[in-house]
mmCIF file of C-alpha atoms in Angstrom:
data_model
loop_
_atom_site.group_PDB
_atom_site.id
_atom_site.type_symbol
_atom_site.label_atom_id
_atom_site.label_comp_id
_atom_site.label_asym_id
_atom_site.label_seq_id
_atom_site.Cartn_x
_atom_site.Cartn_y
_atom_site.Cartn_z
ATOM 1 C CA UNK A 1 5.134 -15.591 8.711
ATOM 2 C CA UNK A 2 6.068 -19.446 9.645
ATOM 3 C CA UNK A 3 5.285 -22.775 9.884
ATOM 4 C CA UNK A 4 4.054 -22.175 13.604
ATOM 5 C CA UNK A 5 1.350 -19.509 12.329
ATOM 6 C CA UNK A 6 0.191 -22.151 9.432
ATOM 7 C CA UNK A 7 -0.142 -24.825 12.641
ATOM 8 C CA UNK A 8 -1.586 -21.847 14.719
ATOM 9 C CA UNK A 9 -4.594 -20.859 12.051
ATOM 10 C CA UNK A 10 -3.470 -17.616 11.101
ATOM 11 C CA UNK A 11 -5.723 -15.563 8.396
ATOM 12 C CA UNK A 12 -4.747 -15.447 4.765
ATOM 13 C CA UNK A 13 -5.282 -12.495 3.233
ATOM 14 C CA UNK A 14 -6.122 -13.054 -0.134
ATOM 15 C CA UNK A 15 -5.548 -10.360 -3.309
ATOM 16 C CA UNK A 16 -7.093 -10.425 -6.112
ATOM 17 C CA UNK A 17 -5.322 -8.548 -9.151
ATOM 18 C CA UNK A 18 -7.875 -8.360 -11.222
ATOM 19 C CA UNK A 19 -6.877 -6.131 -14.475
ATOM 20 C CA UNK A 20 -2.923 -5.904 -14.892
ATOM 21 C CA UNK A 21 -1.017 -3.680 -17.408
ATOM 22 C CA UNK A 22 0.236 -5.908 -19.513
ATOM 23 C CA UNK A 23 -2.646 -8.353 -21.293
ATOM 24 C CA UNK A 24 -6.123 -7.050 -22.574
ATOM 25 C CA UNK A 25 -8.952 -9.065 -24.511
ATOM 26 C CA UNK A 26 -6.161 -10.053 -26.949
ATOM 27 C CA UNK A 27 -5.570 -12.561 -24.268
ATOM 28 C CA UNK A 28 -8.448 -13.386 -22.568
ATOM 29 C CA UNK A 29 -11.855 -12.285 -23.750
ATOM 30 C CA UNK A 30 -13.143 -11.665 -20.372
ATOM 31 C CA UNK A 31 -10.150 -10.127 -18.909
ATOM 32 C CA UNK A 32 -12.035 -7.377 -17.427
ATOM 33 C CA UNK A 33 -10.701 -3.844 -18.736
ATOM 34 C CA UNK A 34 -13.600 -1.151 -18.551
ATOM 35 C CA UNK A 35 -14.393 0.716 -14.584
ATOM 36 C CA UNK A 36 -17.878 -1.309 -15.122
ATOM 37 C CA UNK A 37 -16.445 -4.798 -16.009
ATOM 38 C CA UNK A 38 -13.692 -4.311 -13.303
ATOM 39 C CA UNK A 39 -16.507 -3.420 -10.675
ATOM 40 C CA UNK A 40 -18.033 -6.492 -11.799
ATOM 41 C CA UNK A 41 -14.858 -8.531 -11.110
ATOM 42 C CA UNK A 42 -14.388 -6.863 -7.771
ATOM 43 C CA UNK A 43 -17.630 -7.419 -6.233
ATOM 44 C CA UNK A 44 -17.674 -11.608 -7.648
ATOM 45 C CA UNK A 45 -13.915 -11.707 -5.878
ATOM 46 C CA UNK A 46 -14.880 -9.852 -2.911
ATOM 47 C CA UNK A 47 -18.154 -12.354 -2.135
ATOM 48 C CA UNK A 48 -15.572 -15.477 -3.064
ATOM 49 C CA UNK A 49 -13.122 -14.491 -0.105
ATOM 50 C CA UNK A 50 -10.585 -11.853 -1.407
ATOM 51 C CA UNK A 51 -10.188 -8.865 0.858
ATOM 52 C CA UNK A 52 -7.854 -7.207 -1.052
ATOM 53 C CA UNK A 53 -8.358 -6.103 -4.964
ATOM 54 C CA UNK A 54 -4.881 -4.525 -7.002
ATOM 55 C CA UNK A 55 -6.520 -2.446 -9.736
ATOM 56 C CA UNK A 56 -4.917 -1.293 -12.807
ATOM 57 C CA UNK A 57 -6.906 2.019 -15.176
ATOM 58 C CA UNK A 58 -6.943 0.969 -18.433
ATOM 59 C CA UNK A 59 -8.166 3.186 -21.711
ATOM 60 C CA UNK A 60 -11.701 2.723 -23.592
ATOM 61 C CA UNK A 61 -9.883 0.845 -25.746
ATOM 62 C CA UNK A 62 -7.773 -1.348 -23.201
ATOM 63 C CA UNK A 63 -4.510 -0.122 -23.528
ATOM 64 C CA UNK A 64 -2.733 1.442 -20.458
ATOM 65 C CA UNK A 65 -3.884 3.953 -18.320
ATOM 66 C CA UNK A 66 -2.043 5.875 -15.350
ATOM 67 C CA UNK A 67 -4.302 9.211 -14.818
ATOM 68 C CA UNK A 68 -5.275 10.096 -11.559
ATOM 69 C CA UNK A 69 -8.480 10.653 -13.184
ATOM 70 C CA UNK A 70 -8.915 7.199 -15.029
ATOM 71 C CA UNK A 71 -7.782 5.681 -11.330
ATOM 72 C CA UNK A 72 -10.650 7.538 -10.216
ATOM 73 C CA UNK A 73 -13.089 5.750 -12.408
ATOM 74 C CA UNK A 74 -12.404 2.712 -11.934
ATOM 75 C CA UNK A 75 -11.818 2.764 -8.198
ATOM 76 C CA UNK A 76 -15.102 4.897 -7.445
ATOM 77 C CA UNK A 77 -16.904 2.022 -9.335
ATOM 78 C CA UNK A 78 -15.207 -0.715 -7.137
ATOM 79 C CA UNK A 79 -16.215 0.848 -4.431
ATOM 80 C CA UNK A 80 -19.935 1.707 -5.439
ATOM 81 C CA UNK A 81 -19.705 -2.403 -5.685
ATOM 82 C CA UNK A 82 -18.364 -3.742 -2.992
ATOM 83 C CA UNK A 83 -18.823 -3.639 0.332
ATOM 84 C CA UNK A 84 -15.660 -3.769 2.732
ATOM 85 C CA UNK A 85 -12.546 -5.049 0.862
ATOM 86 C CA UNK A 86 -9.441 -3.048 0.664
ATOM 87 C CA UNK A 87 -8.748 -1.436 -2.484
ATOM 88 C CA UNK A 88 -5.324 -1.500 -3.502
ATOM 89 C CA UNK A 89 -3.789 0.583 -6.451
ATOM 90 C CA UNK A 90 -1.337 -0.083 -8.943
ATOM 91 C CA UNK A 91 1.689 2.489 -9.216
ATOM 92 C CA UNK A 92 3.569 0.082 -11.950
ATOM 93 C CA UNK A 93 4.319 1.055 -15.268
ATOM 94 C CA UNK A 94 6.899 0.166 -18.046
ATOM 95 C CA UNK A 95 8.308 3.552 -19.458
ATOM 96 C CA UNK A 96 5.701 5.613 -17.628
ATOM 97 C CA UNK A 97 7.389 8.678 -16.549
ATOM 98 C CA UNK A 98 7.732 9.548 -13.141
ATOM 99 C CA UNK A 99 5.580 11.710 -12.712
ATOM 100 C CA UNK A 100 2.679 9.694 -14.414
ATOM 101 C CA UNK A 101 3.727 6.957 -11.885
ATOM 102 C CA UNK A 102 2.849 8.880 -8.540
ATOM 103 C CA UNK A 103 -1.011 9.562 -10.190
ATOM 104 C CA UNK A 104 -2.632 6.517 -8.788
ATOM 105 C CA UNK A 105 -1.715 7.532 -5.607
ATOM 106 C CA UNK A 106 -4.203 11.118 -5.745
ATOM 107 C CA UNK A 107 -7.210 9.835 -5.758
ATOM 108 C CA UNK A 108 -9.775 11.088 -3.674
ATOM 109 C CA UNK A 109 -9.973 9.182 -1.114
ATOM 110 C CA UNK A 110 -6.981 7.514 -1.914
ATOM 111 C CA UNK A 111 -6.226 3.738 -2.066
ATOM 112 C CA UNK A 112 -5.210 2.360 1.189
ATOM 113 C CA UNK A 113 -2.652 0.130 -0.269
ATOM 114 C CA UNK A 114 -0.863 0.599 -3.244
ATOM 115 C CA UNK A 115 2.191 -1.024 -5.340
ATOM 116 C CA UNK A 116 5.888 -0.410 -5.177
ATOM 117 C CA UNK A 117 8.334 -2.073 -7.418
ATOM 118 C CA UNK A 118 11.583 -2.338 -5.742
ATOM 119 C CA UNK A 119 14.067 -2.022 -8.400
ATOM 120 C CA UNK A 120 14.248 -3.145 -12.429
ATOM 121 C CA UNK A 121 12.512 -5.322 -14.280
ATOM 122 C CA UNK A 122 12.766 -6.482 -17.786
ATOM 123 C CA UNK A 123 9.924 -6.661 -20.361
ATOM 124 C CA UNK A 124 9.828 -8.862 -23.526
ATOM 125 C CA UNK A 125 12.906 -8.261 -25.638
ATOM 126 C CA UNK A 126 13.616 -4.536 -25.649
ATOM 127 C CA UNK A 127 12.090 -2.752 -22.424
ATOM 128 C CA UNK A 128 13.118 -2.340 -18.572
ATOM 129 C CA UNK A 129 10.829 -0.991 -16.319
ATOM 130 C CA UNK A 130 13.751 0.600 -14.202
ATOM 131 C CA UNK A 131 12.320 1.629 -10.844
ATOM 132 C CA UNK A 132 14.999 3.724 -9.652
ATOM 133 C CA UNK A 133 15.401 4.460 -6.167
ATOM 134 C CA UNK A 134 14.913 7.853 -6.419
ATOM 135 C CA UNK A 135 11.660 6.854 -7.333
ATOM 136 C CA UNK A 136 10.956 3.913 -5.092
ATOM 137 C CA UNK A 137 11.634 6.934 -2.495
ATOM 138 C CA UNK A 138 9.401 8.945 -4.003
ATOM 139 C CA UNK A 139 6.530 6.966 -4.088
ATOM 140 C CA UNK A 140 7.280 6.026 -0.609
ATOM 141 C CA UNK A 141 7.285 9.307 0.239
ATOM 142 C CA UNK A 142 3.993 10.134 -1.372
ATOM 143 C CA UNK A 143 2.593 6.904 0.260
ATOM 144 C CA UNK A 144 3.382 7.948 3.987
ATOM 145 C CA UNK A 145 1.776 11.503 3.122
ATOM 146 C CA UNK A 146 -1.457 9.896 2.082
ATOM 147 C CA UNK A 147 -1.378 6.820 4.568
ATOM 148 C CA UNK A 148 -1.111 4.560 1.984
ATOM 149 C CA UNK A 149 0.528 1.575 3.075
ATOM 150 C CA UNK A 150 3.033 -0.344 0.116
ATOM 151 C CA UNK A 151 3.139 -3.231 -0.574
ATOM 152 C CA UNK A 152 6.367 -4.157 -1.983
ATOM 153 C CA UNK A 153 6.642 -6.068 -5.228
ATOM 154 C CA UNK A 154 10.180 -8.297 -4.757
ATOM 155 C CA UNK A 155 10.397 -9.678 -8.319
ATOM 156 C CA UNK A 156 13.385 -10.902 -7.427
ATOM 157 C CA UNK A 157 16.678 -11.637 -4.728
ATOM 158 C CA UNK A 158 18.200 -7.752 -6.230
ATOM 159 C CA UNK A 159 15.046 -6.266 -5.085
ATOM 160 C CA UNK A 160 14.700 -8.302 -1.678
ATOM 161 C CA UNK A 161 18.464 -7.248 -1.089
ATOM 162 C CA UNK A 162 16.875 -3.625 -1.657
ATOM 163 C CA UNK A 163 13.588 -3.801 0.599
ATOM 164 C CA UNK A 164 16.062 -5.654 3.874
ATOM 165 C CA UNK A 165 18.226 -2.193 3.248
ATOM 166 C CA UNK A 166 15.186 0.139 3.420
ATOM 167 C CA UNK A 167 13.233 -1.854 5.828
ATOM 168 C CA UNK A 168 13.404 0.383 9.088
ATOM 169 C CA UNK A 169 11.763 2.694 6.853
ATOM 170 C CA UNK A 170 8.200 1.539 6.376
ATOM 171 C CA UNK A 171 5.686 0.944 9.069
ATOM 172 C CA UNK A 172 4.650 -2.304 10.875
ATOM 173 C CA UNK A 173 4.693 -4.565 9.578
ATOM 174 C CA UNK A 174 6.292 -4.339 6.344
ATOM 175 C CA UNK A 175 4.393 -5.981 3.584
ATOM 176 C CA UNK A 176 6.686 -7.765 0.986
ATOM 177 C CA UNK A 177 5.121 -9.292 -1.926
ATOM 178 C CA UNK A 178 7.671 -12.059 -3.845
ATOM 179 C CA UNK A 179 6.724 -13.140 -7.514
ATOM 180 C CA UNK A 180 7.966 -16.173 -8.534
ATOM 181 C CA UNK A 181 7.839 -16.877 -12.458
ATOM 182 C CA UNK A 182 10.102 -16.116 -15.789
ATOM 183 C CA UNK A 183 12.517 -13.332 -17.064
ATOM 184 C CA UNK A 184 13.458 -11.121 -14.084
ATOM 185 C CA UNK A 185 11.178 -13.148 -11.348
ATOM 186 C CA UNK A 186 12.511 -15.254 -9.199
ATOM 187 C CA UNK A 187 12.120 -18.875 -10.793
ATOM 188 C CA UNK A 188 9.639 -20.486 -9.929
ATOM 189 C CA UNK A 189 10.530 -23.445 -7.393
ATOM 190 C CA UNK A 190 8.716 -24.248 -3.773
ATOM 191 C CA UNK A 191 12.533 -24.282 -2.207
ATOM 192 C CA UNK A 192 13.306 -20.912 -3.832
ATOM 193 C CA UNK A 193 10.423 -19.821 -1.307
ATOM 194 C CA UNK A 194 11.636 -21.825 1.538
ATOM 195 C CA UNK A 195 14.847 -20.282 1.303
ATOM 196 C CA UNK A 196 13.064 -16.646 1.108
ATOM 197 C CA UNK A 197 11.085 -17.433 3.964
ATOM 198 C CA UNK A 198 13.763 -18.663 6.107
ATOM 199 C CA UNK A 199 15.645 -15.494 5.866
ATOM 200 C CA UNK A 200 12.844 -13.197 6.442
ATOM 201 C CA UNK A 201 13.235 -10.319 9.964
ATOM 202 C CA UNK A 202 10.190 -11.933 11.449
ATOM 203 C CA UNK A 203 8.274 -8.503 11.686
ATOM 204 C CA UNK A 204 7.858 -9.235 8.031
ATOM 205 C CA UNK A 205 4.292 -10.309 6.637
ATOM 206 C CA UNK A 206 4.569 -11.599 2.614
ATOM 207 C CA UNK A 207 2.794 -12.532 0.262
ATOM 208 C CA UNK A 208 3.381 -14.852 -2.706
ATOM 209 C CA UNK A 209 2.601 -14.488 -6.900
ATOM 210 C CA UNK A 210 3.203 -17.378 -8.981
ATOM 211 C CA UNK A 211 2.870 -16.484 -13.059
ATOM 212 C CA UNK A 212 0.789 -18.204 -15.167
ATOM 213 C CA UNK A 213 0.627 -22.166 -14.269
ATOM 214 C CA UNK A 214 3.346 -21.465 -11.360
ATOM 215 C CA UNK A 215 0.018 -19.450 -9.174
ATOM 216 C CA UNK A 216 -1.857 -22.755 -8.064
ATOM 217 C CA UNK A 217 1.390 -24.379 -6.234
ATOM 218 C CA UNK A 218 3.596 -21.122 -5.240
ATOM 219 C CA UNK A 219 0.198 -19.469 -3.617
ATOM 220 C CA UNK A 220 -0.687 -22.731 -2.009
ATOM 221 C CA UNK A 221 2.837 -23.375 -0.869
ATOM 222 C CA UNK A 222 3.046 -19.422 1.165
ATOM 223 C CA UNK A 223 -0.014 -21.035 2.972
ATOM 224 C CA UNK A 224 1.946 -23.531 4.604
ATOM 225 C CA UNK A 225 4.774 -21.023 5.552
ATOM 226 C CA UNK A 226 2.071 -18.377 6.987
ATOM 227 C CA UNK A 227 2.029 -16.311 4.147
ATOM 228 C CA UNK A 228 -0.653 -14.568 1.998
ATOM 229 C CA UNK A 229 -1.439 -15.101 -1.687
ATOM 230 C CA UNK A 230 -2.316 -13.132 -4.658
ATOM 231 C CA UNK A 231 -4.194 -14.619 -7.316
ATOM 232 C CA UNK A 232 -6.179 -13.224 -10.425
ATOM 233 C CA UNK A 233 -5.942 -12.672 -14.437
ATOM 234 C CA UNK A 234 -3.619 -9.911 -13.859
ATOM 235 C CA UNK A 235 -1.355 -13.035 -13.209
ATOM 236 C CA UNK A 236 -2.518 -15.810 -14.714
ATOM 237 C CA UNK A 237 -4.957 -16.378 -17.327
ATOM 238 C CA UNK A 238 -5.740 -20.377 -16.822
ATOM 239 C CA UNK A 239 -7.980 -22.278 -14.224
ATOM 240 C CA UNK A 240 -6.096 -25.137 -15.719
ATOM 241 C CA UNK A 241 -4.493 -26.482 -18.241
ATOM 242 C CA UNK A 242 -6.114 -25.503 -21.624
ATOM 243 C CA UNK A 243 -9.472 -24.004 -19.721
ATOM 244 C CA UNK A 244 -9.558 -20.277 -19.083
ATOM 245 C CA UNK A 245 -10.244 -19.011 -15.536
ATOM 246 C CA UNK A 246 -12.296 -15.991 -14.238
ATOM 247 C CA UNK A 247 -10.786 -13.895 -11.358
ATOM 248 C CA UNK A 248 -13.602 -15.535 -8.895
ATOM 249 C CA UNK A 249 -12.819 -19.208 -9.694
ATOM 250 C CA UNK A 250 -9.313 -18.270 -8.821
ATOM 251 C CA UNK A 251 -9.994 -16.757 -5.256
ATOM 252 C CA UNK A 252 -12.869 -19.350 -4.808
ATOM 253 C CA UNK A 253 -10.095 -21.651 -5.355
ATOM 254 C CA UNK A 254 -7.558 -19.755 -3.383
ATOM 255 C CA UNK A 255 -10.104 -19.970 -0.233
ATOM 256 C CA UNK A 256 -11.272 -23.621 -0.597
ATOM 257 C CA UNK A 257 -7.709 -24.572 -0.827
ATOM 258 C CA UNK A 258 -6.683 -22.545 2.423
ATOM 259 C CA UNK A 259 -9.691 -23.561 3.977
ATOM 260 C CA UNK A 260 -8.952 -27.121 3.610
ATOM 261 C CA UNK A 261 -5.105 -26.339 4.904
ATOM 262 C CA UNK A 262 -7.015 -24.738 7.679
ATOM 263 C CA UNK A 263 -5.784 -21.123 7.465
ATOM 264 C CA UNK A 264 -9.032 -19.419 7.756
ATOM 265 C CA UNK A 265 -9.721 -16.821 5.161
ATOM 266 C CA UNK A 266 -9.033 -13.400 6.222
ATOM 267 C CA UNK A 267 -11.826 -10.785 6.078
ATOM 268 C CA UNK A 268 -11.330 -7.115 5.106
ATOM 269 C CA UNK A 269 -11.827 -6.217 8.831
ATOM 270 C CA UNK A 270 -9.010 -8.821 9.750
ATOM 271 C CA UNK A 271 -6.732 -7.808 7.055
ATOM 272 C CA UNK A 272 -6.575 -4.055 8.021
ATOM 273 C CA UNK A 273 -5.368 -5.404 11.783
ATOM 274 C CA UNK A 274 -3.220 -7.258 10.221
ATOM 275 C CA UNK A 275 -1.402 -4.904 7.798
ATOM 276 C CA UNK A 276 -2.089 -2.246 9.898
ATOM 277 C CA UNK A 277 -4.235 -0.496 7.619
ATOM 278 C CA UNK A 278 -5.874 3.244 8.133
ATOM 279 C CA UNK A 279 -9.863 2.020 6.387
ATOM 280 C CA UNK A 280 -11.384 2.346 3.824
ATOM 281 C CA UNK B 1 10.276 12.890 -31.176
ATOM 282 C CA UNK B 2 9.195 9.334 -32.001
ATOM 283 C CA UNK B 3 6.257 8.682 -34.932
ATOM 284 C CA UNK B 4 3.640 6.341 -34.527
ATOM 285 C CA UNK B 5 4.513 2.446 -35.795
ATOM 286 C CA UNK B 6 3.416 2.671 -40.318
ATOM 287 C CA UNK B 7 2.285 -1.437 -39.541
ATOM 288 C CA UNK B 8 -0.130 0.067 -36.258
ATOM 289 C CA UNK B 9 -3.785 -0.346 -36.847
ATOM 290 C CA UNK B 10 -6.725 -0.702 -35.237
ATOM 291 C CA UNK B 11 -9.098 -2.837 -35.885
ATOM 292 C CA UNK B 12 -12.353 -4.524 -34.360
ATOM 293 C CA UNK B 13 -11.724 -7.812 -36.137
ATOM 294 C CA UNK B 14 -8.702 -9.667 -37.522
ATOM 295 C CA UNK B 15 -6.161 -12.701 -36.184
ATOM 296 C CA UNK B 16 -10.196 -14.830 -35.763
ATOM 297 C CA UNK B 17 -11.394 -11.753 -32.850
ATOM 298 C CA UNK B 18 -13.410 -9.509 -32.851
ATOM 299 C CA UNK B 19 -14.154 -6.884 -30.352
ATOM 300 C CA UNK B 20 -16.163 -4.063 -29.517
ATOM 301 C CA UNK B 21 -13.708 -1.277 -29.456
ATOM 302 C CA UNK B 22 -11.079 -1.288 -32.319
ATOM 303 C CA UNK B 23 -7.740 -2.234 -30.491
ATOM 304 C CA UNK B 24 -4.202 -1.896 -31.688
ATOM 305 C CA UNK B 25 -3.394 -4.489 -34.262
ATOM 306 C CA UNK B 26 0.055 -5.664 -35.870
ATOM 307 C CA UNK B 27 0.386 -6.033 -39.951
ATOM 308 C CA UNK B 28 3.709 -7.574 -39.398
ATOM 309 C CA UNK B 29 2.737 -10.134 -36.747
ATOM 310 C CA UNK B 30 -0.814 -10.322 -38.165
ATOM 311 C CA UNK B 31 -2.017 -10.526 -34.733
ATOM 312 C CA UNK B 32 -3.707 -7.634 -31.905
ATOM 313 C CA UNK B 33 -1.423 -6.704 -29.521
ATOM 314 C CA UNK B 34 -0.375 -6.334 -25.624
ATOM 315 C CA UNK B 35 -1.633 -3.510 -24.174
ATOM 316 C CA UNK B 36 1.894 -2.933 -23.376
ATOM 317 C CA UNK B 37 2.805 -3.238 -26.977
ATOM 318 C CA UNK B 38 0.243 -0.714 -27.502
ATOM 319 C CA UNK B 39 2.252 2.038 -26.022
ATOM 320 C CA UNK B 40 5.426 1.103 -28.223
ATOM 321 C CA UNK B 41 3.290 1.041 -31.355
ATOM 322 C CA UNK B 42 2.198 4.444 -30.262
ATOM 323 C CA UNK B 43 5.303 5.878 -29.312
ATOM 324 C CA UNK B 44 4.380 7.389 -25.817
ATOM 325 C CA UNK B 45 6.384 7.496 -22.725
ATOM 326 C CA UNK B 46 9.400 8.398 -25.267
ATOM 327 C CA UNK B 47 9.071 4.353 -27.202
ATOM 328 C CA UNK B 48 10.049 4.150 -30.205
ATOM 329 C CA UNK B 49 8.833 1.261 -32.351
ATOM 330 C CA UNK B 50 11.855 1.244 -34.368
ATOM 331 C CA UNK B 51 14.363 0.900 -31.805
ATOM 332 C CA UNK B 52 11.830 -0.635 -29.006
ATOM 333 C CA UNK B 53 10.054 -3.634 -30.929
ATOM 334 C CA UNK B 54 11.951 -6.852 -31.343
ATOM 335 C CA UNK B 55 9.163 -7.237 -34.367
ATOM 336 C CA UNK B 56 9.720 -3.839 -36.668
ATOM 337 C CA UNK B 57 10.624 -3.772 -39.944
ATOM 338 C CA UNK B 58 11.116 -0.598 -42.004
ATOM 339 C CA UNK B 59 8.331 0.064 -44.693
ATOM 340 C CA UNK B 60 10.832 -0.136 -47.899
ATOM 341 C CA UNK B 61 11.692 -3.752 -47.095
ATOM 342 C CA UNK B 62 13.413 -6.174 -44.520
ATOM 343 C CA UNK B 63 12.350 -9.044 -42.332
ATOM 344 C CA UNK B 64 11.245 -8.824 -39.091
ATOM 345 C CA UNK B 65 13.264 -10.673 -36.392
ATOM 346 C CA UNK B 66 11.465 -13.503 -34.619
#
């Protein structure tokens, strides 16, 4: 989690979010959406160097999903796909109710990571995805039953204040996950991560999400600080400017880019020691 | 209880796309939309697309606000 572990070689451990909740097809034709086209995804990211895949269920017709039974689908295809990686489930949603937001978490098996947002979040003009901490708990608490380690989303310095609080809570090593974008993110800027970094306990492993043409630098900055990355269509739809990206040229990128930093790229195997993970 | 958005369709073509499974569409943007949107249009989760979408207009008349 620091210069010395860049300089040292540690792993990255690289996600790939694949799906998202938020864009379809409307957006990018071969944003995969369907259990079969998202197996497809996961097994192209999982030969390019991701060990971890975030999943999001979508309906037949691409719209938002949150059944434990839809979850089911598409994660029993990823893993009738892939080989080792670590499947890692989604328990965001926008206005979901509560109770719709714990079903990603009752799969059988279940996911061995999954999501949780730390606190509120605003969505185009008109919506907040609130993320009470009643909830947060609650999902914890779900988590911990099912040995289901979180991953927590830190959209922003509110939510970071939130995870430090809770911290002594969640097993070793915490895993915080800091998006760096528009709206409600935290904006976008390599000494905005710096400064995050520097005030991390050092127990803390993170990860970093840039949005949309923010993924490339942020992500390649948290491998210089000893971080992990996250990179995929779920985040950003463009390998550059103008040209649209598949999920595998972004982790292909992701690993050529750390490999050439060299912070080898972490296999599902070293992940799961790393994060302390119970297997697949 | 919330109704369904009057300007919600779904199509399989429109705004130049086409696709494979008809997916929610806009008649006052003229364009598909988010699968987000989607659940607005819809009312679920307790949305309402007149109070919810920064892009409603009611069916006698209005403009939308961009």
């Amino acid at each position: 989690m620091t210069y010395d572990e860049y300089l040292d070689g540690k792993p990255v451990v690289i996600t790939a979010a694949l799906t998202g909740g938020v864009h379809g097809k409307e957006a990018h034709p071969d944003l995969p959406e369907t259990p079969t086209e998202i197996a497809e995804a996961a097994a192209a990211c999982e030969r390019a160097g991701a060990s971890i895949l975030h999943l999001h269920a979508r309906r037949e017709n691409g719209e938002r999903a949150f059944s434990t039974e839809r979850f089911q689908e598409v994660t029993d295809a990823v893993r009738e796909a892939t080989d080792d990686v670590v499947i890692q489930h989604s328990t965001g949603g926008t206005a979901a109710s509560n109770d719709l937001r714990h079903e990603p978490l009752r799969t059988d098996p279940a996911p061995e990571m999954a999501s949780l947002d730390m606190g509120p979040l605003n969505r185009y003009d008109r919506l907040t995805s609130e993320n009470t901490r009643e909830l947060v708990s609650s999902l914890h608490d779900e988590m911990r039953e099912r040995n289901i380690k979180p991953e927590l989303e830190v959209f922003n310095d509110g939510h970071l204040n939130e995870s430090l609080a809770v911290l002594e809570e969640f097993e070793e090593p915490p895993y915080l996950n800091f998006l760096f974008g528009g709206g409600t993110t935290s904006p976008p800027h390599p000494r905005n991560l710096v400064n995050r970094v520097e005030g991390l306990p050092e127990r803390v492993e993170f990860n970093v999400i840039g949005l949309g043409r923010h993924q490339l630098p942020m992500t390649t900055q948290s491998l210089l600080l000893g971080g992990h990355v996250r990179v995929g269509l779920e985040d950003n739809r463009y390998y550059e400017r103008g040209e649209l990206a598949t999920n595998e040229d972004l982790v292909a990128r992701a690993a050529r880019i750390a490999a050439e930093l060299g912070r080898p790229v972490a296999t599902p195997a070293e992940t799961r020691e790393l994060l302390g993970l119970r297997g697949r | 209880m919330s109704e369904t958005c009057p300007h919600l369709e779904y199509r399989e073509e429109g705004d130049g796309r086409s696709f494979d499974v008809a997916r929610a569409f806009c008649t006052v943007t003229g364009s598909f939309v988010q699968p987000m949107r989607a659940d607005v249009c819809n009312a679920r989760h307790g949305l309402d697309p007149t109070t919810d979408c920064e892009f409603y207009v009611a069916p006698d008349g209005g403009t939308a606000e961009r």
